[in-house]
Amino acid sequence: MPQHPSGKQPVVALVGNPNTGKTTLFNALTGFRGRVGNYAGVTVERKTGLLRTNLIASPVEIIDLPGAYSLAANSADEAVVLDALCGHYEEHSAPDVIVVVVDATQLARSLFFVSQILEIGHPTLIALNMVDLADHAGIDIDADSLAKQVGVPVISVVANRRTGLESLITTIGDTLQTHAPALVEHRLPFPECIQEELAGLTAAVADNANPAARGSAQVELLQALLEPEGYHESVMRKRHGDWISADLESRRERIRAAGVSLAQVEAGTRYDWVGKVLAQTVRCSRPDRRPRSEKADVVLTHPVWGLAIVAVLMAGCFQAIYVWAAPIMDAVDIGVTASGGFLRSVVPSGAIQSFLVDGVVAGVGGVLIFLPQILILFLFIAILEDCGFMPRVALLLDRWMRRLGLNGQSFIPLLSSFACAVPGILATRTIANRRDRFVTMLIAPLMSCSARLPVYVLLISAFVPPTPLLGGFLGLQTVVLLTMYVIGGLVAVAVALALKATVLQGKPAPFLMELPGYKWPSAPTVLHRMYEQGKVFCVSAGTIIFAVTIVIWALAYYPRPASIFASHAAMRTEAKETHRATLAKLARRANPAVTPAELPAQRAIATALTEIEAREAAFTALIDRNETQPGSTAWETARSAADADIAGIARQHGTAGEIALALHESRAALNDRLAEIDRAEAGSLLRQSILGRAGRWIEPAVRPLGWDWRIGTAVIASFPAREVVIATLGTLYNLGGDQSEASEGLRAKLRTVTGPDGQPTFGLPVALSIMVFFALCCQCAATLAAIKRETNSWRWPILTFSYMTVLAYIGALVTYQIASRMI
Amino acid sequence: MAEQTLPGLKAGEFGTVSSVLDSQGSAKRLADLGFVHGACVMMVRPGEPCVVRLGGRCVGLGGGHQQSILLSPE
């Protein structure tokens, strides 16, 4: 196992454009044992791992930095790359070696970035990745010549096949040994005025040095100089003082006066250099061949076909979540039920058994059961991301997103939010326009995330019949599930429009995104992504849900006042007394010599009784076999048939039969009464519990939504993390009576629970109302924290929470009021 | 002939970038992506947004950006 990196080990940073296989290389070097941390103050992941190899004496810490196109810091991710490479983070020193991962099929765009990295001045080497694909595309790269032209070592690798890794590791080791900047001096021929102003700026910064400030690298000064009011200028102001803005502006004036375009000069100079390097190193044997990606794009970015493909993919994904996952879920369900039964058999009944079975197993198991579906959702998103289709989806939807006042770039964060809003909110960092970015963040939590899925699936499978639609292609259950996703989407549209019209006014920025080449998704990368997300889900199930379950269970279990036990014990005694009195009366009628206790053993009576009980057992068996609900027509029919048969049996046996029948009825009445008392006792205990009292206090507020106080309590308990609701419902309904049936799954239990009036607590309208509430409510502390961090203000998370809670309440109210009148 | 902008290209047509207007405040981003004087651009799919190829990379561009990329008259 990797030790805790102390910072003493040499550090190697991996950088590169997005989609160059940087993460694949990271995983290949560290053996998939990366640890994820954060950079101080930003939510960008800091992924580190240890490279242990006999090719280098000591272990090396590898950092996987976010993908970046440029050090111009157009996005928060790029700013992190620059700061990490320049050593601006106090707690992490600058890397000892920078490995730039370069996509061999996209050499031109990668070399632009390489030329910026070289200006940082650290020892650098180039990992020329995907040389196999370049070879296939007829691109012949002379790596030795490239190394000579650029001035740093170049190593050809195929990261996903682990080719060339040894050579890369050896070169890293050599560079660590010599620790000399690999290149003599990398100076691009910028126009003279730029060179002069840059030298002047360097001197000015040195003269006015703030002793506390860290030095700025040349490349940072260049960016500050070339982009008025840009990210770098604000950094320079913080680092060196406000005077620098005026200084920069006067330098820019001189550059403009010299007839040099601030925007074009850097790119122009760098691309000239790139062109010269390419001319020396690359031969294209099939220059006329259209890239395969372009052929695929003919269909995939087509405004009609492309969108149709996106729609089919999404529908297929939702269907898969429902259909493919079912058998696995059933297996997990059986496992959960079995562990509950096992615990019930080994742990003596009482508080501990109740806690383990009703709390822990029901709660954690109730969430784990949804792991297969969450993995399918992540599989889908990981494949789309890895094959390069995601930016195309953004492109296809740009026109539509624009109508909402957003642009296509908002689509990827929103799509990620279907898995989880937190990475979705982080993904908004690629959106350059602040207002577009904030609107996207504020509506991202309306996308139905994977934590809502358990709630939907539980309620849908319990209350929506699996009627096939469209000739069996879709089921009614899938349609209801899709509807929940659509509701979130439609409300998001309305909210986006409202925000754009009020607090975040402004036209959306035009679309601008690179479309990376398509590639086959790499199985290890996709599986690793699924594994990581699955792990996060399980850990949350094992910690947050476990903790909340304990609290909820305790609040619902205690106090247990003796007065309730005493009053119900008295009721039991009374019921038994009534039965005994009936027996005595019957005994006197049959034979005064027989005591009531001996009565059932009298031969004639016993014969009749056995026959009656056999008929009764047949009825019970029939009801169980067909799962007939009490009160249904089928149940009534079966009951009258049984009653008629039993009356017939009684008549055949004459007086003995009459007595046996009376005896049977009295016994049945006693058993019913005792069960009723048990339920009433459990119910009173729950009502008297701390949670019960609090729940009944809020009940008037949730009654119009069709909820009883238990649902209301469960929903409120799930505000920190919505997946908690399953565990809470399980605890509440298990504790609230029906203890004997607790071995059944929660799904079956929800169907059968009844309120004090004997009516089922849940029905389709209630289920729909709960689902709509969950679809619209922001029951996730992690999401609100992410919005707070990203916007750096409490205003936006508070706004998000308030508007979503209000919408959820209204949505659930309308749903219940309409559904309960229609169904 | 007057200077042409990117939307003037049909699918499969090539053009040469003469300059990039800074109307959207992202001229430097466009330049860094490769829209520099003399760069050869091929229109892959015209439209809103369009897809162009330059220097081996594909870029999706919305209306405002398309208008600000000027092409040299052929």
Short mmCIF file of N, CA, C and O in Angstrom, two decimals, chain A residues 43-122:
data_model
loop_
_atom_site.label_atom_id
_atom_site.label_comp_id
_atom_site.label_asym_id
_atom_site.label_seq_id
_atom_site.Cartn_x
_atom_site.Cartn_y
_atom_site.Cartn_z
N THR A 43 -12.00 23.48 -5.81
CA THR A 43 -12.51 22.11 -5.73
C THR A 43 -11.93 21.24 -6.83
O THR A 43 -12.43 20.18 -7.10
N VAL A 44 -10.86 21.71 -7.47
CA VAL A 44 -10.23 20.89 -8.49
C VAL A 44 -9.55 19.71 -7.81
O VAL A 44 -8.88 19.88 -6.80
N GLU A 45 -9.77 18.54 -8.37
CA GLU A 45 -9.18 17.35 -7.77
C GLU A 45 -7.67 17.36 -7.90
O GLU A 45 -7.12 17.74 -8.93
N ARG A 46 -7.02 16.94 -6.85
CA ARG A 46 -5.57 16.77 -6.91
C ARG A 46 -5.32 15.28 -6.81
O ARG A 46 -5.43 14.68 -5.75
N LYS A 47 -5.03 14.68 -7.95
CA LYS A 47 -4.92 13.24 -7.98
C LYS A 47 -3.45 12.85 -7.93
O LYS A 47 -2.67 13.26 -8.79
N THR A 48 -3.07 12.10 -6.91
CA THR A 48 -1.67 11.70 -6.81
C THR A 48 -1.58 10.19 -6.64
O THR A 48 -2.52 9.54 -6.20
N GLY A 49 -0.44 9.65 -7.01
CA GLY A 49 -0.21 8.22 -6.85
C GLY A 49 1.28 7.98 -6.79
O GLY A 49 2.08 8.87 -7.11
N LEU A 50 1.66 6.79 -6.36
CA LEU A 50 3.08 6.49 -6.25
C LEU A 50 3.53 5.58 -7.38
O LEU A 50 2.86 4.60 -7.70
N LEU A 51 4.63 5.94 -7.98
CA LEU A 51 5.25 5.06 -8.97
C LEU A 51 6.36 4.29 -8.25
O LEU A 51 7.32 4.89 -7.76
N ARG A 52 6.18 2.98 -8.14
CA ARG A 52 7.21 2.15 -7.51
C ARG A 52 7.77 1.25 -8.59
O ARG A 52 7.04 0.53 -9.23
N THR A 53 9.04 1.33 -8.77
CA THR A 53 9.64 0.55 -9.85
C THR A 53 11.10 0.30 -9.49
O THR A 53 11.71 1.08 -8.77
N ASN A 54 11.62 -0.80 -10.01
CA ASN A 54 13.04 -1.06 -9.76
C ASN A 54 13.92 -0.28 -10.74
O ASN A 54 15.13 -0.33 -10.68
N LEU A 55 13.27 0.47 -11.66
CA LEU A 55 14.05 1.27 -12.61
C LEU A 55 14.53 2.57 -11.98
O LEU A 55 15.45 3.20 -12.46
N ILE A 56 13.82 3.03 -10.91
CA ILE A 56 14.23 4.24 -10.21
C ILE A 56 14.43 3.86 -8.74
O ILE A 56 13.63 3.10 -8.19
N ALA A 57 15.47 4.40 -8.12
CA ALA A 57 15.83 3.98 -6.77
C ALA A 57 14.70 4.21 -5.76
O ALA A 57 14.34 3.31 -5.02
N SER A 58 14.15 5.42 -5.72
CA SER A 58 13.14 5.70 -4.70
C SER A 58 11.77 5.85 -5.37
O SER A 58 11.68 6.13 -6.56
N PRO A 59 10.69 5.65 -4.60
CA PRO A 59 9.36 5.85 -5.18
C PRO A 59 9.17 7.32 -5.60
O PRO A 59 9.73 8.22 -4.97
N VAL A 60 8.40 7.51 -6.64
CA VAL A 60 8.19 8.85 -7.18
C VAL A 60 6.70 9.17 -7.06
O VAL A 60 5.86 8.33 -7.34
N GLU A 61 6.42 10.38 -6.60
CA GLU A 61 5.01 10.78 -6.54
C GLU A 61 4.59 11.34 -7.89
O GLU A 61 5.25 12.20 -8.46
N ILE A 62 3.49 10.82 -8.41
CA ILE A 62 3.00 11.29 -9.71
C ILE A 62 1.73 12.10 -9.45
O ILE A 62 0.85 11.67 -8.71
N ILE A 63 1.65 13.28 -10.06
CA ILE A 63 0.42 14.08 -9.96
C ILE A 63 -0.24 14.11 -11.32
O ILE A 63 0.41 14.36 -12.34
N ASP A 64 -1.54 13.86 -11.33
CA ASP A 64 -2.31 13.96 -12.56
C ASP A 64 -3.04 15.29 -12.54
O ASP A 64 -3.98 15.47 -11.77
N LEU A 65 -2.59 16.23 -13.36
CA LEU A 65 -3.23 17.55 -13.36
C LEU A 65 -4.40 17.56 -14.35
O LEU A 65 -4.43 16.76 -15.28
N PRO A 66 -5.37 18.47 -14.17
CA PRO A 66 -6.51 18.52 -15.10
C PRO A 66 -6.03 18.83 -16.52
O PRO A 66 -4.98 19.44 -16.71
N GLY A 67 -6.81 18.42 -17.49
CA GLY A 67 -6.47 18.69 -18.89
C GLY A 67 -6.53 20.19 -19.17
O GLY A 67 -7.37 20.89 -18.63
N ALA A 68 -5.60 20.68 -19.99
CA ALA A 68 -5.59 22.12 -20.29
C ALA A 68 -5.11 22.31 -21.72
O ALA A 68 -4.29 21.54 -22.22
N TYR A 69 -5.64 23.33 -22.39
CA TYR A 69 -5.20 23.64 -23.75
C TYR A 69 -4.10 24.67 -23.75
O TYR A 69 -3.32 24.77 -24.67
N SER A 70 -4.11 25.49 -22.71
CA SER A 70 -3.23 26.65 -22.73
C SER A 70 -2.97 27.07 -21.29
O SER A 70 -3.76 26.77 -20.40
N LEU A 71 -1.88 27.77 -21.07
CA LEU A 71 -1.63 28.30 -19.74
C LEU A 71 -2.28 29.67 -19.59
O LEU A 71 -2.07 30.37 -18.61
N ALA A 72 -3.07 30.08 -20.58
CA ALA A 72 -3.74 31.37 -20.52
C ALA A 72 -4.81 31.39 -19.44
O ALA A 72 -5.36 32.43 -19.14
N ALA A 73 -5.09 30.22 -18.86
CA ALA A 73 -6.05 30.11 -17.76
C ALA A 73 -7.42 30.65 -18.15
O ALA A 73 -7.95 31.57 -17.54
N ASN A 74 -7.98 30.06 -19.21
CA ASN A 74 -9.33 30.42 -19.61
C ASN A 74 -10.38 29.80 -18.70
O ASN A 74 -11.53 30.16 -18.75
N SER A 75 -9.98 28.82 -17.90
CA SER A 75 -10.93 28.18 -17.01
C SER A 75 -10.24 27.92 -15.68
O SER A 75 -9.01 28.01 -15.57
N ALA A 76 -11.05 27.60 -14.68
CA ALA A 76 -10.51 27.34 -13.35
C ALA A 76 -9.51 26.18 -13.37
O ALA A 76 -8.50 26.20 -12.68
N ASP A 77 -9.79 25.17 -14.20
CA ASP A 77 -8.89 24.01 -14.30
C ASP A 77 -7.51 24.44 -14.78
O ASP A 77 -6.49 24.00 -14.26
N GLU A 78 -7.50 25.29 -15.82
CA GLU A 78 -6.22 25.70 -16.38
C GLU A 78 -5.42 26.53 -15.38
O GLU A 78 -4.20 26.45 -15.32
N ALA A 79 -6.15 27.31 -14.57
CA ALA A 79 -5.46 28.10 -13.54
C ALA A 79 -4.77 27.18 -12.55
O ALA A 79 -3.63 27.44 -12.13
N VAL A 80 -5.43 26.06 -12.20
CA VAL A 80 -4.83 25.12 -11.26
C VAL A 80 -3.56 24.51 -11.86
O VAL A 80 -2.55 24.37 -11.18
N VAL A 81 -3.62 24.16 -13.14
CA VAL A 81 -2.45 23.57 -13.80
C VAL A 81 -1.27 24.51 -13.70
O VAL A 81 -0.17 24.13 -13.29
N LEU A 82 -1.52 25.76 -14.04
CA LEU A 82 -0.44 26.75 -14.02
C LEU A 82 0.12 26.91 -12.61
O LEU A 82 1.34 26.88 -12.39
N ASP A 83 -0.78 27.08 -11.63
CA ASP A 83 -0.33 27.29 -10.25
C ASP A 83 0.44 26.09 -9.73
O ASP A 83 1.44 26.24 -9.03
N ALA A 84 -0.02 24.89 -10.08
CA ALA A 84 0.68 23.69 -9.60
C ALA A 84 2.06 23.58 -10.25
O ALA A 84 3.04 23.24 -9.58
N LEU A 85 2.15 23.88 -11.54
CA LEU A 85 3.43 23.75 -12.23
C LEU A 85 4.43 24.80 -11.75
O LEU A 85 5.63 24.55 -11.67
N CYS A 86 3.93 26.00 -11.42
CA CYS A 86 4.83 27.07 -10.99
C CYS A 86 5.12 26.98 -9.49
O CYS A 86 5.90 27.79 -8.98
N GLY A 87 4.49 26.05 -8.80
CA GLY A 87 4.75 25.91 -7.37
C GLY A 87 4.10 26.98 -6.54
O GLY A 87 4.63 27.40 -5.52
N HIS A 88 2.93 27.48 -6.96
CA HIS A 88 2.26 28.54 -6.21
C HIS A 88 1.45 28.04 -5.03
O HIS A 88 0.90 28.84 -4.29
N TYR A 89 1.31 26.72 -4.91
CA TYR A 89 0.60 26.21 -3.74
C TYR A 89 1.58 26.00 -2.61
O TYR A 89 2.56 25.27 -2.77
N GLU A 90 1.30 26.64 -1.48
CA GLU A 90 2.25 26.57 -0.37
C GLU A 90 2.55 25.14 0.05
O GLU A 90 3.67 24.78 0.32
N GLU A 91 1.48 24.33 0.10
CA GLU A 91 1.67 22.99 0.67
C GLU A 91 2.27 22.00 -0.31
O GLU A 91 2.65 20.91 0.07
N HIS A 92 2.34 22.37 -1.60
CA HIS A 92 2.94 21.46 -2.57
C HIS A 92 4.02 22.23 -3.33
O HIS A 92 3.74 23.28 -3.90
N SER A 93 5.24 21.67 -3.33
CA SER A 93 6.29 22.36 -4.06
C SER A 93 6.12 22.10 -5.56
O SER A 93 5.36 21.23 -5.97
N ALA A 94 6.82 22.88 -6.36
CA ALA A 94 6.74 22.70 -7.81
C ALA A 94 7.26 21.32 -8.16
O ALA A 94 8.13 20.77 -7.47
N PRO A 95 6.74 20.70 -9.22
CA PRO A 95 7.20 19.36 -9.59
C PRO A 95 8.68 19.38 -10.00
O PRO A 95 9.18 20.38 -10.50
N ASP A 96 9.35 18.25 -9.77
CA ASP A 96 10.75 18.13 -10.17
C ASP A 96 10.87 17.90 -11.66
O ASP A 96 11.83 18.33 -12.29
N VAL A 97 9.90 17.17 -12.20
CA VAL A 97 9.90 16.91 -13.64
C VAL A 97 8.48 17.08 -14.14
O VAL A 97 7.53 16.67 -13.48
N ILE A 98 8.34 17.73 -15.30
CA ILE A 98 7.02 17.83 -15.93
C ILE A 98 7.00 16.88 -17.12
O ILE A 98 7.89 16.91 -17.97
N VAL A 99 6.01 15.99 -17.15
CA VAL A 99 5.83 15.14 -18.32
C VAL A 99 4.63 15.67 -19.08
O VAL A 99 3.51 15.69 -18.57
N VAL A 100 4.85 16.18 -20.29
CA VAL A 100 3.73 16.65 -21.11
C VAL A 100 3.26 15.48 -21.95
O VAL A 100 4.03 14.90 -22.72
N VAL A 101 2.00 15.10 -21.76
CA VAL A 101 1.44 14.00 -22.55
C VAL A 101 0.86 14.61 -23.82
O VAL A 101 0.06 15.53 -23.78
N VAL A 102 1.33 14.07 -24.94
CA VAL A 102 1.00 14.65 -26.24
C VAL A 102 0.31 13.58 -27.08
O VAL A 102 0.75 12.44 -27.12
N ASP A 103 -0.80 13.96 -27.69
CA ASP A 103 -1.51 13.05 -28.58
C ASP A 103 -0.83 13.10 -29.94
O ASP A 103 -0.82 14.13 -30.61
N ALA A 104 -0.24 11.97 -30.33
CA ALA A 104 0.56 11.95 -31.57
C ALA A 104 -0.28 12.28 -32.79
O ALA A 104 0.24 12.78 -33.79
N THR A 105 -1.59 12.03 -32.72
CA THR A 105 -2.43 12.35 -33.88
C THR A 105 -2.81 13.82 -33.90
O THR A 105 -3.40 14.30 -34.84
N GLN A 106 -2.52 14.55 -32.82
CA GLN A 106 -2.90 15.96 -32.70
C GLN A 106 -1.68 16.78 -32.31
O GLN A 106 -1.74 17.60 -31.41
N LEU A 107 -0.57 16.49 -33.01
CA LEU A 107 0.70 17.07 -32.59
C LEU A 107 0.67 18.60 -32.61
O LEU A 107 1.19 19.25 -31.70
N ALA A 108 0.02 19.16 -33.62
CA ALA A 108 0.05 20.62 -33.77
C ALA A 108 -0.52 21.31 -32.53
O ALA A 108 0.11 22.19 -31.95
N ARG A 109 -1.70 20.85 -32.10
CA ARG A 109 -2.33 21.56 -30.98
C ARG A 109 -1.56 21.29 -29.70
O ARG A 109 -1.50 22.14 -28.81
N SER A 110 -0.97 20.11 -29.57
CA SER A 110 -0.25 19.79 -28.35
C SER A 110 1.04 20.60 -28.23
O SER A 110 1.43 21.01 -27.15
N LEU A 111 1.70 20.83 -29.38
CA LEU A 111 2.99 21.54 -29.33
C LEU A 111 2.82 23.00 -28.91
O LEU A 111 3.71 23.59 -28.33
N PHE A 112 1.65 23.57 -29.19
CA PHE A 112 1.35 24.92 -28.71
C PHE A 112 1.50 24.96 -27.19
O PHE A 112 2.18 25.81 -26.62
N PHE A 113 0.86 23.99 -26.55
CA PHE A 113 0.89 23.88 -25.09
C PHE A 113 2.32 23.59 -24.60
O PHE A 113 2.79 24.18 -23.64
N VAL A 114 3.01 22.69 -25.33
CA VAL A 114 4.38 22.34 -24.96
C VAL A 114 5.25 23.59 -24.94
O VAL A 114 6.03 23.82 -24.01
N SER A 115 5.06 24.46 -25.94
CA SER A 115 5.93 25.63 -26.03
C SER A 115 5.70 26.55 -24.82
O SER A 115 6.61 27.22 -24.36
N GLN A 116 4.46 26.59 -24.30
CA GLN A 116 4.20 27.39 -23.10
C GLN A 116 4.84 26.74 -21.86
O GLN A 116 5.44 27.42 -21.03
N ILE A 117 4.69 25.40 -21.77
CA ILE A 117 5.23 24.68 -20.61
C ILE A 117 6.75 24.88 -20.52
O ILE A 117 7.31 25.07 -19.44
N LEU A 118 7.41 24.84 -21.70
CA LEU A 118 8.86 24.96 -21.70
C LEU A 118 9.31 26.28 -21.09
O LEU A 118 10.37 26.38 -20.50
N GLU A 119 8.48 27.32 -21.22
CA GLU A 119 8.86 28.64 -20.70
C GLU A 119 8.81 28.70 -19.17
O GLU A 119 9.29 29.66 -18.57
N ILE A 120 8.19 27.70 -18.54
CA ILE A 120 8.23 27.66 -17.07
C ILE A 120 9.66 27.38 -16.62
O ILE A 120 10.10 27.83 -15.57
N GLY A 121 10.40 26.60 -17.44
CA GLY A 121 11.81 26.39 -17.17
C GLY A 121 12.15 25.19 -16.30
O GLY A 121 13.28 25.03 -15.88
N HIS A 122 11.14 24.35 -15.99
CA HIS A 122 11.45 23.12 -15.23
C HIS A 122 11.93 22.03 -16.17
O HIS A 122 11.62 22.07 -17.37
#
